[in-house]
Backbone as numpy.savetxt, mean C-alpha at the origin, in Angstrom:
# Nx Ny Nz CAx CAy CAz Cx Cy Cz
13.98 -1.26 -0.54 13.74 -2.05 -1.76 14.82 -2.86 -1.71
14.18 -3.71 -2.27 14.60 -5.39 -2.38 14.82 -5.71 -4.23
15.34 -6.67 -5.15 15.54 -7.75 -5.37 14.54 -8.47 -5.79
13.90 -9.15 -6.58 12.78 -9.59 -6.87 14.08 -11.06 -7.38
14.58 -12.22 -6.23 15.52 -13.13 -7.44 15.22 -14.00 -7.33
14.48 -14.19 -8.89 13.96 -15.34 -9.10 12.27 -15.69 -9.03
12.15 -14.88 -8.62 10.71 -14.72 -8.83 9.88 -14.08 -9.78
8.93 -14.85 -9.98 7.39 -14.43 -11.11 6.70 -13.30 -11.37
6.74 -11.61 -10.98 6.13 -10.75 -11.66 4.58 -11.00 -11.41
3.01 -11.63 -11.25 2.23 -11.94 -11.36 1.68 -9.86 -11.98
0.76 -10.38 -13.36 0.24 -8.51 -14.45 1.66 -7.56 -13.15
3.00 -8.43 -14.18 3.42 -7.30 -14.47 3.16 -6.04 -15.51
2.78 -4.49 -14.74 2.70 -3.46 -15.06 4.02 -3.09 -16.52
3.13 -1.82 -17.58 3.58 -1.70 -18.01 4.03 0.21 -17.95
5.18 0.31 -17.82 4.86 1.65 -17.17 5.11 2.26 -18.59
4.43 4.33 -18.07 4.56 5.07 -19.18 5.94 5.85 -20.11
7.06 4.72 -18.67 8.70 5.16 -19.19 9.77 4.81 -18.48
10.92 5.08 -18.42 11.61 4.79 -17.78 11.94 4.73 -16.07
11.00 6.48 -15.76 11.34 6.61 -14.39 9.42 6.06 -13.79
8.45 5.70 -14.84 7.81 5.17 -13.58 7.86 4.23 -12.52
6.68 3.74 -11.71 6.59 3.03 -10.94 7.47 1.82 -11.12
6.53 1.02 -11.90 6.54 -0.41 -12.92 7.38 -0.78 -13.67
8.58 0.06 -13.62 9.34 -0.09 -15.09 10.66 -0.64 -14.14
10.81 -0.23 -12.63 11.94 -0.43 -11.80 11.88 -1.92 -11.67
13.50 -1.82 -11.50 13.67 -3.71 -11.82 13.57 -4.03 -10.01
13.13 -3.24 -9.01 13.56 -3.07 -8.32 12.25 -2.80 -7.33
12.06 -3.51 -6.42 10.22 -3.01 -5.74 10.42 -1.93 -4.29
10.33 -0.98 -3.96 10.11 -0.61 -2.59 8.39 -0.70 -3.14
7.91 -1.47 -1.43 7.24 -1.94 -0.97 5.63 -0.78 -0.46
6.33 0.27 -0.64 4.90 0.93 -0.25 4.65 1.45 -1.01
5.26 2.20 -2.62 4.81 2.70 -3.51 4.95 0.94 -4.80
5.55 0.52 -5.16 5.88 -0.51 -6.81 5.10 -1.96 -5.59
5.45 -2.50 -4.88 5.37 -3.79 -4.76 3.37 -4.23 -4.39
3.24 -2.97 -3.75 1.53 -2.64 -3.94 0.64 -1.58 -5.31
2.02 -1.36 -5.99 1.38 -1.30 -7.45 1.67 -2.84 -8.49
2.29 -3.12 -8.02 2.77 -4.22 -9.21 2.37 -5.51 -9.02
1.31 -5.71 -7.79 1.28 -7.17 -7.76 1.87 -8.01 -7.28
2.49 -7.46 -6.96 4.50 -8.93 -6.55 4.07 -8.87 -5.22
4.50 -9.96 -4.89 4.27 -10.26 -2.97 5.79 -10.92 -3.15
6.21 -11.19 -2.34 7.22 -11.55 -1.53 7.49 -11.60 0.17
8.28 -12.56 0.70 8.20 -13.04 2.21 8.81 -11.15 2.80
7.84 -11.22 4.18 8.53 -9.54 4.80 9.31 -10.81 5.85
10.67 -9.08 5.99 12.00 -9.40 7.00 11.01 -9.70 7.86
11.92 -10.16 8.89 11.77 -10.51 10.68 9.65 -10.78 10.57
9.38 -11.65 9.48 8.17 -12.15 9.82 8.19 -13.92 9.60
8.36 -14.59 10.29 7.72 -16.31 10.12 6.89 -16.93 10.05
6.39 -17.88 9.81 5.03 -18.69 9.33 4.46 -18.85 10.15
4.47 -19.14 11.73 3.67 -18.15 12.49 2.55 -17.55 12.75
3.28 -16.50 12.82 2.58 -15.30 12.03 1.16 -14.56 11.20
1.69 -15.83 10.06 1.07 -15.90 8.70 -0.56 -17.07 8.77
-1.06 -15.90 9.79 -2.43 -16.81 10.01 -3.64 -16.89 8.36
-5.00 -17.81 9.00 -5.62 -17.44 7.41 -6.01 -16.89 7.96
-7.07 -15.82 6.69 -8.18 -15.40 7.39 -8.93 -14.98 8.24
-10.15 -14.58 8.82 -10.68 -14.81 9.41 -11.51 -13.65 8.19
-13.16 -14.04 8.57 -14.76 -14.01 7.23 -14.37 -13.05 8.14
-14.53 -12.45 9.37 -15.02 -10.59 9.61 -13.76 -10.41 10.28
-13.32 -9.26 10.73 -13.76 -8.17 10.18 -12.99 -8.14 8.55
-12.33 -8.22 8.77 -11.69 -7.73 7.35 -11.94 -9.00 5.83
-12.85 -9.40 5.92 -13.51 -10.20 4.57 -13.72 -9.90 3.34
-13.30 -10.32 2.42 -14.04 -9.50 0.92 -14.95 -8.39 0.54
-16.35 -8.15 1.64 -16.67 -7.15 1.61 -16.44 -5.73 2.02
-15.70 -6.51 2.71 -14.38 -4.72 2.78 -13.39 -4.05 2.32
-13.49 -4.72 1.45 -12.29 -4.22 0.27 -13.48 -3.16 -1.03
-12.97 -2.82 -1.68 -13.61 -1.68 -3.07 -13.99 -2.12 -4.21
-15.08 -1.73 -4.35 -14.88 -3.39 -5.71 -14.78 -2.26 -7.32
-14.04 -2.57 -8.47 -13.14 -1.69 -9.74 -14.46 -0.76 -9.60
-15.78 -0.42 -9.32 -16.39 0.38 -9.27 -16.65 2.15 -9.03
-15.13 1.14 -7.78 -16.31 2.56 -7.05 -14.45 3.51 -6.88
-13.34 2.98 -8.34 -11.67 3.73 -8.23 -12.51 4.61 -10.10
-13.70 4.45 -10.14 -14.56 4.83 -12.01 -14.56 3.63 -12.86
-14.42 4.55 -14.43 -15.20 3.21 -15.04 -13.59 3.40 -15.26
-13.71 1.55 -16.03 -12.54 1.46 -16.82 -10.95 0.54 -15.83
-11.91 0.34 -14.42 -11.65 -0.88 -13.89 -12.23 -2.02 -13.70
-10.71 -2.88 -13.19 -11.31 -3.90 -13.31 -10.71 -4.66 -12.47
-11.36 -4.89 -11.45 -10.81 -6.10 -10.01 -10.21 -7.08 -10.44
-9.42 -7.58 -9.75 -8.85 -9.02 -9.63 -9.83 -10.16 -9.11
-9.80 -11.28 -8.38 -10.17 -12.00 -7.50 -9.12 -12.03 -6.17
-10.31 -11.21 -5.14 -9.68 -10.99 -3.07 -9.01 -12.32 -3.13
-7.42 -11.95 -2.27 -6.81 -12.87 -1.70 -6.59 -13.07 -0.28
-6.67 -13.72 0.65 -6.06 -14.15 2.05 -5.35 -13.85 2.28
-4.77 -14.07 3.12 -3.50 -14.58 4.30 -3.00 -12.98 4.21
-1.91 -13.39 4.57 -1.19 -11.99 5.44 0.13 -11.48 4.32
-0.18 -10.66 4.00 0.42 -9.59 2.95 2.03 -9.00 3.75
2.66 -8.95 2.70 4.17 -8.08 3.30 3.20 -6.58 4.16
4.02 -5.84 5.37 3.30 -5.46 5.17 2.97 -3.89 5.08
2.62 -3.04 4.51 2.15 -2.24 3.38 3.17 -0.61 3.73
4.18 -0.69 4.95 4.63 0.00 4.31 6.45 -0.17 5.16
6.99 -1.72 4.54 8.18 -1.70 4.65 8.53 -1.14 3.58
9.64 -0.88 4.16 11.11 0.28 3.16 11.97 -0.33 3.56
13.32 -1.19 2.82 13.77 -1.44 3.27 15.23 -1.70 2.35
14.71 -0.47 1.88 15.98 -0.57 0.70 16.24 0.72 0.96
14.91 1.72 2.60 15.69 3.51 2.76 16.37 3.17 4.08
17.92 3.25 4.10 18.64 3.57 4.61 18.12 3.64 6.53
17.41 4.45 6.67 16.41 4.01 8.80 15.98 3.78 8.62
15.44 2.59 7.92 14.52 0.89 7.49 15.21 -0.32 8.65
14.53 -0.43 9.47 14.83 -1.49 10.34 13.30 -1.99 10.56
13.44 -2.43 10.27 12.09 -3.65 10.53 11.76 -3.98 11.62
12.44 -4.34 12.94 12.48 -4.66 14.55 11.68 -2.83 15.00
11.87 -2.07 14.15 11.42 -1.14 14.94 10.19 -1.04 14.87
8.95 -1.52 14.29 7.93 -1.17 13.86 6.81 -2.16 14.53
7.31 -3.17 15.23 5.91 -4.23 15.83 4.98 -4.53 15.53
4.58 -3.94 15.33 2.95 -4.04 15.05 2.57 -5.30 13.86
3.38 -4.63 13.24 2.94 -5.94 11.89 2.98 -7.49 12.63
3.82 -7.29 13.25 3.79 -8.82 13.99 3.08 -9.15 14.47
1.72 -8.36 14.50 0.78 -8.58 15.36 -0.86 -8.82 14.63
-1.20 -8.79 13.18 -2.12 -8.61 12.62 -2.39 -10.61 12.39
-3.35 -9.95 12.64 -4.11 -11.25 13.00 -4.88 -12.16 11.39
-5.60 -10.85 10.98 -6.17 -11.75 8.89 -5.72 -10.24 8.56
-6.08 -10.74 7.06 -6.23 -9.84 6.33 -6.30 -10.06 4.88
-7.46 -9.49 3.91 -7.30 -9.53 2.61 -7.20 -7.65 1.68
-6.91 -8.53 0.18 -6.56 -7.84 -0.69 -6.99 -8.40 -2.13
-6.25 -6.83 -2.78 -7.98 -6.66 -4.19 -6.22 -5.67 -4.67
-6.09 -6.54 -6.37 -5.53 -5.73 -6.60 -6.52 -4.73 -8.15
-6.77 -3.76 -8.99 -7.14 -3.19 -9.43 -6.96 -3.18 -10.92
-7.12 -3.50 -11.63 -6.18 -3.06 -13.73 -6.94 -2.38 -13.73
-6.15 -1.01 -14.06 -6.70 0.24 -15.40 -7.03 -0.29 -17.32
-7.65 -0.28 -17.76 -8.05 -0.82 -18.13 -6.81 -0.83 -20.52
-6.94 0.49 -20.12 -5.54 1.37 -20.55 -4.15 0.98 -20.25
-4.45 0.04 -19.10 -2.65 -0.93 -18.62 -1.68 0.09 -17.96
-2.42 1.35 -17.47 -0.77 2.45 -17.08 -1.76 1.62 -15.76
-0.26 2.00 -14.52 -0.25 1.46 -12.67 -1.91 1.28 -12.43
-2.10 -0.01 -10.96 -2.91 -0.55 -10.81 -3.21 0.37 -9.39
-4.23 -0.07 -9.37 -4.36 0.36 -7.05 -4.21 -1.16 -6.88
-4.79 -0.97 -5.42 -4.52 -1.92 -4.76 -4.77 -1.38 -3.27
-5.95 -2.57 -2.83 -6.57 -1.74 -0.85 -6.43 -3.78 -0.62
-6.25 -3.57 0.82 -5.65 -4.29 1.83 -6.34 -3.76 3.29
-7.12 -4.68 3.97 -7.96 -4.54 4.99 -7.16 -5.47 5.69
-5.95 -4.76 6.89 -5.32 -5.63 8.24 -6.64 -6.59 9.92
-6.59 -7.28 10.21 -7.31 -7.25 11.58 -5.74 -7.46 12.23
-6.20 -6.74 13.72 -4.73 -6.06 14.05 -5.54 -6.92 15.92
-4.33 -7.50 16.50 -4.28 -7.50 17.31 -4.65 -6.64 19.01
-6.14 -6.79 19.70 -6.24 -6.42 20.80 -5.25 -4.98 21.29
-5.59 -4.27 20.74 -4.37 -2.48 21.03 -3.54 -2.03 19.87
-3.18 -2.98 18.84 -1.68 -3.11 18.33 -2.89 -3.03 16.80
-4.12 -1.57 16.40 -4.08 -0.99 14.94 -3.93 0.51 14.87
-3.74 0.55 16.89 -3.62 2.50 17.64 -1.77 2.51 17.14
-1.00 0.73 17.48 0.35 0.74 17.04 0.31 0.99 16.21
0.12 0.50 15.34 0.74 0.20 13.89 0.51 1.93 13.30
-0.17 2.54 13.60 -0.68 3.94 13.22 0.46 4.88 13.39
0.93 4.64 14.87 2.11 4.98 15.12 3.90 4.55 14.04
3.42 3.34 14.22 4.22 2.73 13.09 4.41 3.69 12.03
3.16 2.97 11.46 3.68 4.05 9.97 4.23 5.95 10.12
4.04 6.17 11.10 4.00 7.98 11.33 5.52 7.63 10.91
5.55 6.42 11.83 7.46 6.55 12.03 8.58 6.64 10.79
7.13 5.74 10.54 8.32 5.49 9.33 8.49 6.02 8.10
6.94 7.29 7.38 7.53 8.25 6.91 8.00 8.93 7.69
8.55 8.86 8.64 9.05 10.40 9.48 11.32 9.84 8.88
11.07 8.30 9.04 12.89 8.22 8.78 13.32 7.98 7.90
11.26 7.08 6.49 12.31 7.38 5.43 11.67 8.20 4.55
11.72 9.33 4.79 10.39 10.71 4.06 11.71 10.44 2.66
12.39 10.55 2.89 13.07 10.98 1.09 14.55 9.50 0.73
15.06 8.98 0.31 16.15 7.79 0.36 16.17 7.63 -1.45
17.14 7.69 -2.09 17.65 7.69 -3.38 17.60 5.71 -3.18
17.15 5.74 -4.61 17.28 4.10 -5.14 17.70 4.26 -6.66
18.98 3.21 -6.79 18.97 3.69 -7.98 18.82 4.30 -9.04
19.13 5.56 -8.72 19.89 6.46 -9.70 17.77 7.31 -9.49
17.03 6.71 -8.53 16.35 7.68 -8.98 15.48 8.45 -7.09
14.83 9.39 -6.74 14.56 9.56 -5.15 13.55 8.68 -4.83
13.35 8.40 -3.62 12.06 7.87 -3.29 11.45 8.94 -1.76
9.95 9.73 -2.41 9.90 10.50 -0.87 8.18 10.20 -0.57
8.19 10.33 0.81 6.69 10.61 1.35 6.61 11.89 2.17
4.85 11.97 1.55 4.42 13.76 2.70 3.19 13.24 3.26
2.79 13.53 3.27 1.45 13.25 4.55 0.49 14.51 4.53
0.31 14.39 3.08 -0.85 15.42 2.95 -1.61 15.74 4.27
-2.00 15.04 4.81 -3.78 15.50 5.36 -3.15 14.00 6.61
-3.38 14.71 8.50 -2.20 13.45 9.51 -3.15 13.64 9.97
-4.99 14.20 9.26 -5.86 14.09 10.45 -7.05 14.02 9.25
-7.20 12.47 8.54 -7.92 12.72 7.59 -9.28 11.13 7.52
-9.96 11.61 7.08 -11.21 11.00 7.68 -11.73 11.22 8.92
-11.73 12.54 9.01 -12.60 12.99 10.62 -11.09 12.41 11.54
-10.02 12.58 11.11 -9.07 12.15 12.31 -8.70 11.04 12.27
-9.35 9.82 11.77 -8.97 8.29 11.60 -8.56 7.96 10.95
-7.49 9.16 10.13 -7.04 8.08 8.80 -6.01 8.62 8.56
-4.99 8.90 7.63 -3.92 9.78 6.59 -3.78 9.50 5.49
-4.03 10.92 4.90 -3.96 10.48 3.22 -2.06 10.74 3.15
-1.36 10.41 2.12 0.03 10.76 1.98 -0.03 10.96 0.48
1.05 11.17 0.38 1.98 10.86 -0.97 2.54 10.77 -1.21
2.71 9.34 -2.35 4.32 8.88 -2.67 5.10 9.67 -4.29
6.64 9.64 -3.84 6.68 9.56 -5.39 8.16 9.49 -5.75
7.83 8.87 -6.76 9.32 8.87 -7.06 9.91 9.50 -8.50
10.81 10.20 -8.51 11.57 11.03 -9.30 12.88 10.87 -10.21
13.52 10.92 -11.04 14.54 10.29 -11.28 14.91 11.94 -12.73
15.69 12.33 -12.75 16.75 13.83 -13.35 16.24 13.31 -15.10
15.89 13.99 -15.68 14.72 14.21 -17.38 14.12 13.14 -17.29
13.32 12.36 -16.25 11.54 11.95 -17.09 11.04 12.21 -15.91
9.46 12.05 -16.40 8.40 12.55 -15.38 8.29 11.98 -14.65
7.97 12.80 -12.87 7.82 11.87 -11.78 6.73 11.60 -11.96
6.85 9.70 -10.74 5.50 8.99 -10.68 5.02 9.25 -8.86
3.86 10.15 -9.47 3.20 9.96 -8.32 1.82 8.86 -7.57
1.96 8.13 -6.53 0.75 7.93 -5.52 0.54 8.06 -4.32
-1.35 8.33 -4.48 -1.73 8.41 -3.44 -1.94 7.04 -2.64
-1.93 7.26 -0.83 -2.02 6.08 0.01 -3.11 7.07 0.89
-4.61 6.21 0.89 -5.56 6.50 1.73 -5.21 5.65 3.84
-4.77 6.10 3.95 -4.97 4.87 5.43 -6.15 5.32 6.41
-7.24 3.95 6.34 -8.31 4.27 8.13 -7.98 3.51 8.89
-8.06 3.51 10.07 -7.97 2.38 11.29 -9.33 3.11 11.75
-9.75 1.86 12.43 -11.40 1.19 12.41 -11.35 0.29 13.55
-11.23 0.93 14.86 -11.78 -0.37 16.10 -9.97 -0.23 15.96
-9.57 -2.45 15.85 -8.50 -2.52 15.07 -8.66 -3.11 13.69
-9.44 -2.61 12.57 -9.04 -2.38 11.66 -8.54 -1.65 10.74
-7.41 -2.01 9.35 -6.94 -1.27 9.35 -7.08 -0.84 7.40
-6.79 -0.25 7.02 -8.16 0.11 5.56 -6.17 1.14 5.60
-5.82 0.23 3.46 -5.20 0.65 4.05 -5.28 0.85 1.70
-5.96 2.44 1.26 -5.73 2.29 -0.37 -3.87 2.94 -0.85
-4.62 1.99 -1.83 -3.31 2.83 -3.18 -3.16 2.76 -4.91
-3.41 3.91 -4.99 -3.96 4.69 -6.22 -2.81 5.33 -7.26
-2.64 5.31 -8.20 -2.53 6.13 -9.31 -2.55 7.44 -8.94
-1.88 8.50 -9.01 -2.47 9.79 -8.93 -4.20 10.27 -9.81
-4.83 10.88 -9.37 -6.06 10.64 -10.35 -6.28 12.02 -11.16
-5.21 12.48 -10.76 -5.56 14.44 -11.26 -5.92 15.05 -11.04
-6.92 14.60 -9.56 -7.59 15.20 -8.92 -7.91 15.07 -7.37
-7.55 16.35 -5.71 -7.80 15.18 -4.72 -9.38 15.60 -4.94
-10.30 15.69 -4.79 -11.92 15.36 -4.86 -12.14 13.89 -5.69
-11.21 13.63 -6.25 -11.18 11.41 -6.55 -11.36 11.39 -5.75
-9.64 11.51 -5.39 -8.78 10.73 -3.93 -10.35 10.59 -3.04
-10.25 11.87 -3.00 -11.96 12.32 -1.28 -12.84 11.30 -1.67
-13.25 11.03 -2.89 -14.18 9.87 -3.24 -13.99 9.02 -3.25
-13.06 8.00 -3.37 -12.82 6.61 -3.02 -12.54 7.39 -2.14
-11.69 7.40 -0.79 -12.03 7.64 0.48 -13.00 7.60 1.36
-13.66 8.43 0.87 -14.74 7.66 1.75 -15.99 6.58 0.92
-15.72 5.87 -0.16 -16.40 4.95 -0.77 -15.21 3.70 0.11
-14.28 3.75 1.14 -13.54 2.53 1.16 -14.27 2.54 2.83
-14.41 3.92 3.16 -14.96 4.56 4.65 -16.25 3.10 4.67
-17.25 3.73 3.35 -18.76 2.68 3.77 -18.62 1.27 3.54
-17.43 0.53 2.73 -16.44 -0.41 3.52 -16.94 -0.54 3.88
-15.48 -0.69 4.99 -15.74 -0.70 6.65 -17.04 -1.26 7.07
-18.44 -0.08 6.74 -19.60 -0.16 7.75 -19.20 0.41 8.21
């Protein structure tokens, strides 16, 4: 986790309580940056690695639309350019950016945030295109960071990740559950659906919808968006 030093959070999220993802004053990239719609530079990635987005295969058409998430969702404009790596965990004691080289071999990306009408936690979808051979290595990097940073304390809260299905979407993806817990406050849960298709990696982050069937339905729509 790292502090937003003097930076403004676009679309600051209103949490349900002090244990929600949104109200933490510092951000956990894989859980909160994607939830809060805030961007910051990624450690170890220079400006020369932030190239312009290609039209395809990671174009806006690969992203979910608000209707894919169900009723009551509104989508932001698609954003191009390389965002921080979705699995950056800079406040995990065992995280070292240099141990995850695939993120430096992204060629293009496009992302979108989705806001619920009730003002609760938003969803996020990013589609990244990698240099030849690096999408598979990215999957390995994700698996490794999930092992090294499976659980750790952050400012009085406990952050944890669990791989719900290591062979999700016919073996091409991962289904991950992220959780933030704090004593005396209801825990917060998000699901992450990651799919690799060739050299393209699609990652959807969404607040717990309350049923696995809903998660699976949204995941299937993300697969369809990749074509």
